[in-house]
PDB file of C-alpha atoms in Angstrom:
ATOM      1  CA  MET A   1    -174.461 -13.023 181.626  1.00 53.00           C
ATOM      2  CA  GLY A   2    -174.701  -9.245 181.169  1.00 62.00           C
ATOM      3  CA  SER A   3    -172.302  -7.159 179.129  1.00 71.00           C
ATOM      4  CA  TYR A   4    -171.272  -4.989 182.081  1.00 63.00           C
ATOM      5  CA  ARG A   5    -168.471  -6.235 184.326  1.00 63.00           C
ATOM      6  CA  PHE A   6    -166.942  -4.352 187.238  1.00 60.00           C
ATOM      7  CA  PHE A   7    -163.332  -5.101 188.052  1.00 66.00           C
ATOM      8  CA  GLU A   8    -160.483  -3.526 189.972  1.00 73.00           C
ATOM      9  CA  GLU A   9    -156.987  -3.368 188.536  1.00 82.00           C
ATOM     10  CA  TYR A  10    -153.909  -3.275 190.759  1.00 86.00           C
ATOM     11  CA  ASN A  11    -150.228  -2.702 190.099  1.00 89.00           C
ATOM     12  CA  GLN A  12    -148.868  -6.166 190.842  1.00 91.00           C
ATOM     13  CA  PRO A  13    -145.343  -5.161 192.001  1.00 93.00           C
ATOM     14  CA  VAL A  14    -146.853  -2.578 194.389  1.00 94.00           C
ATOM     15  CA  THR A  15    -149.407  -5.117 195.597  1.00 95.00           C
ATOM     16  CA  ASP A  16    -146.692  -7.707 196.263  1.00 96.00           C
ATOM     17  CA  ASP A  17    -144.501  -5.194 198.093  1.00 97.00           C
ATOM     18  CA  LEU A  18    -147.354  -3.981 200.310  1.00 97.00           C
ATOM     19  CA  LYS A  19    -148.371  -7.593 200.936  1.00 97.00           C
ATOM     20  CA  GLU A  20    -144.966  -8.333 202.471  1.00 97.00           C
ATOM     21  CA  HIS A  21    -145.169  -5.239 204.658  1.00 98.00           C
ATOM     22  CA  TYR A  22    -148.620  -6.203 205.929  1.00 97.00           C
ATOM     23  CA  LYS A  23    -147.409  -9.739 206.605  1.00 97.00           C
ATOM     24  CA  GLY A  24    -144.560  -8.299 208.675  1.00 98.00           C
ATOM     25  CA  ILE A  25    -146.960  -6.095 210.637  1.00 97.00           C
ATOM     26  CA  LEU A  26    -149.217  -9.046 211.412  1.00 97.00           C
ATOM     27  CA  GLU A  27    -146.276 -11.121 212.584  1.00 97.00           C
ATOM     28  CA  ARG A  28    -145.011  -8.298 214.806  1.00 97.00           C
ATOM     29  CA  ILE A  29    -148.348  -7.988 216.601  1.00 97.00           C
ATOM     30  CA  GLY A  30    -148.283 -11.707 217.353  1.00 97.00           C
ATOM     31  CA  GLU A  31    -150.478 -13.156 214.601  1.00 97.00           C
ATOM     32  CA  ASP A  32    -149.822 -16.504 212.961  1.00 97.00           C
ATOM     33  CA  THR A  33    -149.769 -15.574 209.268  1.00 96.00           C
ATOM     34  CA  SER A  34    -150.027 -19.224 208.262  1.00 96.00           C
ATOM     35  CA  ARG A  35    -153.435 -19.808 209.853  1.00 95.00           C
ATOM     36  CA  GLU A  36    -156.444 -20.078 207.555  1.00 96.00           C
ATOM     37  CA  GLY A  37    -158.217 -16.853 208.533  1.00 95.00           C
ATOM     38  CA  ILE A  38    -155.078 -14.720 208.149  1.00 97.00           C
ATOM     39  CA  LEU A  39    -153.404 -16.476 205.224  1.00 96.00           C
ATOM     40  CA  ASN A  40    -154.772 -14.135 202.530  1.00 96.00           C
ATOM     41  CA  THR A  41    -155.122 -11.063 204.726  1.00 97.00           C
ATOM     42  CA  PRO A  42    -151.843  -9.397 203.631  1.00 97.00           C
ATOM     43  CA  GLU A  43    -152.929  -9.440 199.987  1.00 97.00           C
ATOM     44  CA  ARG A  44    -156.458  -8.270 200.789  1.00 96.00           C
ATOM     45  CA  ALA A  45    -155.089  -5.453 202.967  1.00 97.00           C
ATOM     46  CA  SER A  46    -152.658  -4.490 200.212  1.00 97.00           C
ATOM     47  CA  LYS A  47    -155.482  -4.150 197.699  1.00 96.00           C
ATOM     48  CA  ALA A  48    -157.719  -2.374 200.210  1.00 96.00           C
ATOM     49  CA  ILE A  49    -155.181   0.356 201.019  1.00 97.00           C
ATOM     50  CA  GLN A  50    -154.558   0.941 197.306  1.00 96.00           C
ATOM     51  CA  PHE A  51    -158.283   1.380 196.718  1.00 95.00           C
ATOM     52  CA  LEU A  52    -158.751   3.593 199.775  1.00 96.00           C
ATOM     53  CA  THR A  53    -155.957   5.916 198.632  1.00 97.00           C
ATOM     54  CA  SER A  54    -156.694   5.763 194.888  1.00 96.00           C
ATOM     55  CA  GLY A  55    -157.704   9.426 194.901  1.00 96.00           C
ATOM     56  CA  ASN A  56    -154.013  10.350 194.919  1.00 96.00           C
ATOM     57  CA  SER A  57    -153.754   9.409 191.250  1.00 93.00           C
ATOM     58  CA  GLN A  58    -156.989  11.078 190.096  1.00 96.00           C
ATOM     59  CA  ASP A  59    -157.633  14.682 189.054  1.00 97.00           C
ATOM     60  CA  PRO A  60    -161.008  15.881 190.403  1.00 97.00           C
ATOM     61  CA  ALA A  61    -160.956  19.024 188.254  1.00 97.00           C
ATOM     62  CA  GLU A  62    -160.814  16.875 185.123  1.00 97.00           C
ATOM     63  CA  ILE A  63    -163.850  14.942 186.345  1.00 97.00           C
ATOM     64  CA  LEU A  64    -165.833  18.188 186.554  1.00 97.00           C
ATOM     65  CA  LYS A  65    -164.534  19.461 183.207  1.00 97.00           C
ATOM     66  CA  SER A  66    -165.637  16.243 181.498  1.00 97.00           C
ATOM     67  CA  ALA A  67    -169.299  17.061 182.102  1.00 97.00           C
ATOM     68  CA  MET A  68    -169.649  20.858 182.068  1.00 97.00           C
ATOM     69  CA  PHE A  69    -172.516  22.243 180.023  1.00 97.00           C
ATOM     70  CA  SER A  70    -173.499  25.784 179.080  1.00 96.00           C
ATOM     71  CA  GLU A  71    -176.825  26.563 180.701  1.00 95.00           C
ATOM     72  CA  ASP A  72    -178.674  29.767 181.559  1.00 94.00           C
ATOM     73  CA  TYR A  73    -179.568  28.711 185.099  1.00 95.00           C
ATOM     74  CA  ASN A  74    -178.473  30.735 188.108  1.00 92.00           C
ATOM     75  CA  ASP A  75    -180.429  29.331 191.046  1.00 96.00           C
ATOM     76  CA  MET A  76    -179.064  27.090 193.757  1.00 97.00           C
ATOM     77  CA  VAL A  77    -178.220  23.461 192.916  1.00 98.00           C
ATOM     78  CA  ILE A  78    -177.931  21.185 195.960  1.00 98.00           C
ATOM     79  CA  ILE A  79    -176.624  17.619 196.163  1.00 98.00           C
ATOM     80  CA  LYS A  80    -177.065  16.456 199.728  1.00 96.00           C
ATOM     81  CA  ASP A  81    -176.446  13.310 201.753  1.00 97.00           C
ATOM     82  CA  ILE A  82    -173.449  12.239 199.660  1.00 98.00           C
ATOM     83  CA  GLU A  83    -171.923   9.273 201.498  1.00 98.00           C
ATOM     84  CA  LEU A  84    -168.208   9.547 202.113  1.00 97.00           C
ATOM     85  CA  TYR A  85    -165.596   7.221 203.568  1.00 98.00           C
ATOM     86  CA  SER A  86    -162.028   8.304 204.205  1.00 98.00           C
ATOM     87  CA  LEU A  87    -158.955   7.460 206.263  1.00 97.00           C
ATOM     88  CA  CYS A  88    -157.659   9.798 208.940  1.00 96.00           C
ATOM     89  CA  GLU A  89    -154.022  10.576 208.198  1.00 96.00           C
ATOM     90  CA  HIS A  90    -153.091  10.540 211.893  1.00 94.00           C
ATOM     91  CA  HIS A  91    -154.035   6.924 212.707  1.00 93.00           C
ATOM     92  CA  MET A  92    -155.145   5.546 209.317  1.00 95.00           C
ATOM     93  CA  LEU A  93    -158.516   4.728 210.854  1.00 95.00           C
ATOM     94  CA  PRO A  94    -161.749   5.430 208.968  1.00 96.00           C
ATOM     95  CA  PHE A  95    -163.961   8.442 209.257  1.00 96.00           C
ATOM     96  CA  PHE A  96    -167.295   8.437 207.478  1.00 97.00           C
ATOM     97  CA  GLY A  97    -170.406  10.501 207.055  1.00 97.00           C
ATOM     98  CA  LYS A  98    -172.182  12.726 204.569  1.00 98.00           C
ATOM     99  CA  ALA A  99    -171.344  15.733 202.451  1.00 98.00           C
ATOM    100  CA  HIS A 100    -173.873  18.380 201.431  1.00 98.00           C
ATOM    101  CA  ILE A 101    -172.823  20.537 198.491  1.00 98.00           C
ATOM    102  CA  ALA A 102    -174.448  23.441 196.686  1.00 98.00           C
ATOM    103  CA  TYR A 103    -173.402  25.782 193.931  1.00 98.00           C
ATOM    104  CA  ILE A 104    -174.990  28.649 192.019  1.00 98.00           C
ATOM    105  CA  PRO A 105    -174.130  28.313 188.314  1.00 98.00           C
ATOM    106  CA  ASN A 106    -172.494  31.127 186.408  1.00 97.00           C
ATOM    107  CA  GLY A 107    -173.160  30.077 182.820  1.00 95.00           C
ATOM    108  CA  HIS A 108    -172.225  26.422 183.324  1.00 96.00           C
ATOM    109  CA  ILE A 109    -173.765  23.466 185.121  1.00 97.00           C
ATOM    110  CA  VAL A 110    -172.101  20.108 185.752  1.00 97.00           C
ATOM    111  CA  GLY A 111    -173.437  16.569 185.483  1.00 97.00           C
ATOM    112  CA  LEU A 112    -174.886  15.753 188.902  1.00 94.00           C
ATOM    113  CA  SER A 113    -172.953  12.493 189.272  1.00 97.00           C
ATOM    114  CA  LYS A 114    -169.652  14.369 188.998  1.00 98.00           C
ATOM    115  CA  ILE A 115    -170.020  16.144 192.359  1.00 98.00           C
ATOM    116  CA  PRO A 116    -170.134  12.863 194.344  1.00 98.00           C
ATOM    117  CA  ARG A 117    -167.193  11.609 192.262  1.00 98.00           C
ATOM    118  CA  VAL A 118    -165.181  14.655 193.296  1.00 98.00           C
ATOM    119  CA  VAL A 119    -166.041  13.875 196.916  1.00 98.00           C
ATOM    120  CA  ASP A 120    -164.799  10.301 196.416  1.00 98.00           C
ATOM    121  CA  VAL A 121    -161.518  11.415 194.848  1.00 98.00           C
ATOM    122  CA  PHE A 122    -160.638  13.662 197.771  1.00 98.00           C
ATOM    123  CA  ALA A 123    -161.972  11.183 200.355  1.00 98.00           C
ATOM    124  CA  ARG A 124    -159.811   8.389 198.912  1.00 98.00           C
ATOM    125  CA  ARG A 125    -156.658  10.020 200.209  1.00 98.00           C
ATOM    126  CA  LEU A 126    -155.213  10.156 203.694  1.00 98.00           C
ATOM    127  CA  GLN A 127    -157.170  13.101 205.021  1.00 98.00           C
ATOM    128  CA  VAL A 128    -158.339  15.304 207.837  1.00 97.00           C
ATOM    129  CA  GLN A 129    -161.946  16.444 207.651  1.00 98.00           C
ATOM    130  CA  GLU A 130    -161.025  20.117 207.607  1.00 98.00           C
ATOM    131  CA  ARG A 131    -158.805  19.733 204.542  1.00 98.00           C
ATOM    132  CA  LEU A 132    -161.309  17.437 202.836  1.00 98.00           C
ATOM    133  CA  THR A 133    -163.948  20.168 203.148  1.00 98.00           C
ATOM    134  CA  HIS A 134    -161.567  22.823 201.826  1.00 98.00           C
ATOM    135  CA  ASP A 135    -160.326  20.657 198.921  1.00 98.00           C
ATOM    136  CA  ILE A 136    -163.844  19.920 197.666  1.00 98.00           C
ATOM    137  CA  LEU A 137    -164.881  23.559 198.039  1.00 98.00           C
ATOM    138  CA  GLU A 138    -161.871  24.975 196.201  1.00 98.00           C
ATOM    139  CA  CYS A 139    -162.006  22.402 193.396  1.00 98.00           C
ATOM    140  CA  ILE A 140    -165.634  23.224 192.582  1.00 98.00           C
ATOM    141  CA  ASN A 141    -165.070  26.957 193.008  1.00 98.00           C
ATOM    142  CA  THR A 142    -161.977  27.064 190.784  1.00 98.00           C
ATOM    143  CA  THR A 143    -163.194  24.667 188.088  1.00 98.00           C
ATOM    144  CA  LEU A 144    -166.820  25.748 187.666  1.00 97.00           C
ATOM    145  CA  ASN A 145    -166.295  29.418 188.576  1.00 97.00           C
ATOM    146  CA  PRO A 146    -169.821  29.552 190.027  1.00 98.00           C
ATOM    147  CA  LEU A 147    -171.520  32.546 191.635  1.00 98.00           C
ATOM    148  CA  GLY A 148    -171.169  30.669 194.907  1.00 98.00           C
ATOM    149  CA  VAL A 149    -170.379  27.273 196.409  1.00 98.00           C
ATOM    150  CA  ALA A 150    -171.077  25.715 199.803  1.00 98.00           C
ATOM    151  CA  VAL A 151    -169.820  22.502 201.402  1.00 98.00           C
ATOM    152  CA  VAL A 152    -170.874  20.975 204.730  1.00 98.00           C
ATOM    153  CA  ILE A 153    -169.477  17.656 205.958  1.00 98.00           C
ATOM    154  CA  GLU A 154    -170.774  15.706 208.959  1.00 97.00           C
ATOM    155  CA  ALA A 155    -168.623  12.735 209.964  1.00 96.00           C
ATOM    156  CA  SER A 156    -167.863  10.245 212.706  1.00 94.00           C
ATOM    157  CA  HIS A 157    -164.231   9.390 213.364  1.00 92.00           C
ATOM    158  CA  MET A 158    -163.174   5.905 214.399  1.00 90.00           C
ATOM    159  CA  CYS A 159    -160.017   7.311 215.987  1.00 87.00           C
ATOM    160  CA  MET A 160    -162.322   9.009 218.515  1.00 84.00           C
ATOM    161  CA  MET A 161    -164.760   6.105 218.815  1.00 85.00           C
ATOM    162  CA  MET A 162    -162.368   3.125 219.061  1.00 82.00           C
ATOM    163  CA  ARG A 163    -159.327   4.610 220.788  1.00 77.00           C
ATOM    164  CA  GLY A 164    -158.314   7.782 222.591  1.00 68.00           C
ATOM    165  CA  VAL A 165    -161.347   9.449 224.178  1.00 65.00           C
ATOM    166  CA  GLN A 166    -163.676   6.628 223.011  1.00 62.00           C
ATOM    167  CA  LYS A 167    -166.700   8.866 222.443  1.00 67.00           C
ATOM    168  CA  GLN A 168    -169.024   6.706 220.355  1.00 67.00           C
ATOM    169  CA  ASN A 169    -171.764   9.263 219.683  1.00 71.00           C
ATOM    170  CA  SER A 170    -169.740  12.308 218.692  1.00 81.00           C
ATOM    171  CA  THR A 171    -169.821  13.773 215.202  1.00 90.00           C
ATOM    172  CA  THR A 172    -167.747  16.526 213.631  1.00 93.00           C
ATOM    173  CA  THR A 173    -169.197  19.153 211.307  1.00 96.00           C
ATOM    174  CA  THR A 174    -167.062  21.297 209.009  1.00 98.00           C
ATOM    175  CA  SER A 175    -168.200  23.846 206.459  1.00 97.00           C
ATOM    176  CA  GLY A 176    -166.941  26.240 203.811  1.00 98.00           C
ATOM    177  CA  PHE A 177    -168.617  28.961 201.772  1.00 98.00           C
ATOM    178  CA  ARG A 178    -167.579  31.057 198.783  1.00 98.00           C
ATOM    179  CA  GLY A 179    -169.218  33.807 196.744  1.00 98.00           C
ATOM    180  CA  GLN A 180    -172.966  34.245 197.212  1.00 98.00           C
ATOM    181  CA  PHE A 181    -172.951  31.762 200.102  1.00 98.00           C
ATOM    182  CA  GLU A 182    -170.927  34.225 202.147  1.00 97.00           C
ATOM    183  CA  LYS A 183    -174.162  36.242 202.361  1.00 97.00           C
ATOM    184  CA  ILE A 184    -176.058  35.183 205.462  1.00 97.00           C
ATOM    185  CA  GLU A 185    -179.450  34.883 203.716  1.00 97.00           C
ATOM    186  CA  THR A 186    -178.111  32.563 200.974  1.00 97.00           C
ATOM    187  CA  ARG A 187    -176.175  30.514 203.502  1.00 97.00           C
ATOM    188  CA  ASN A 188    -179.249  30.168 205.734  1.00 97.00           C
ATOM    189  CA  GLU A 189    -181.379  29.043 202.772  1.00 96.00           C
ATOM    190  CA  PHE A 190    -178.818  26.323 201.986  1.00 97.00           C
ATOM    191  CA  LEU A 191    -178.555  25.186 205.626  1.00 96.00           C
ATOM    192  CA  LYS A 192    -182.350  25.091 205.933  1.00 96.00           C
ATOM    193  CA  LEU A 193    -182.699  22.997 202.772  1.00 95.00           C
ATOM    194  CA  ILE A 194    -180.069  20.408 203.747  1.00 94.00           C
ATOM    195  CA  ALA A 195    -181.725  20.034 207.161  1.00 92.00           C
ATOM    196  CA  SER A 196    -185.205  19.515 205.727  1.00 82.00           C
ATOM    197  CA  ASN A 197    -186.949  16.411 204.445  1.00 72.00           C
ATOM    198  CA  LEU A 198    -188.506  17.425 201.133  1.00 57.00           C
ATOM    199  CA  SER A 199    -190.099  14.055 200.350  1.00 49.00           C
TER     200      SER A 199
END
């Protein structure tokens, strides 16, 4: 057995309280909470919602600050195709897709894994895509103080696909740009690179 072990830790009183609420919801929609398939669902749902909203208790700026390094590099750094999964705050249904992020360092670079972690922190909150885009953009811009930062998010929303207008093939794209990326030539270079296959 290896030395590494992944585990999730939950606040037991919160888990128990949420479990009772989920049990009540299931009963009110007509489910038999004593049947085998549903018996443990309230506890699983309780743990799932805590995980999916765990970004509320995390500070994304601190994540970036933990891996900032002085470096004389001032060309574009792009991390693209970052998977993201979030919950729409209007219906608490998932939306999911990819984030593409770039920044131009201004004396400091950041460990590459920290950018996707920042995405996860903001995505693991009840969100709307527009605010998610803005939150990621402003966190990177304020913490790293780069010469420029760009964020593009492409996502599909289950609230549109499963209910309401029921448009299964629609996607939503949001974007934000600061600093050098407000210049059309820099922005176009970024958009061209995230659309291309460099392999």
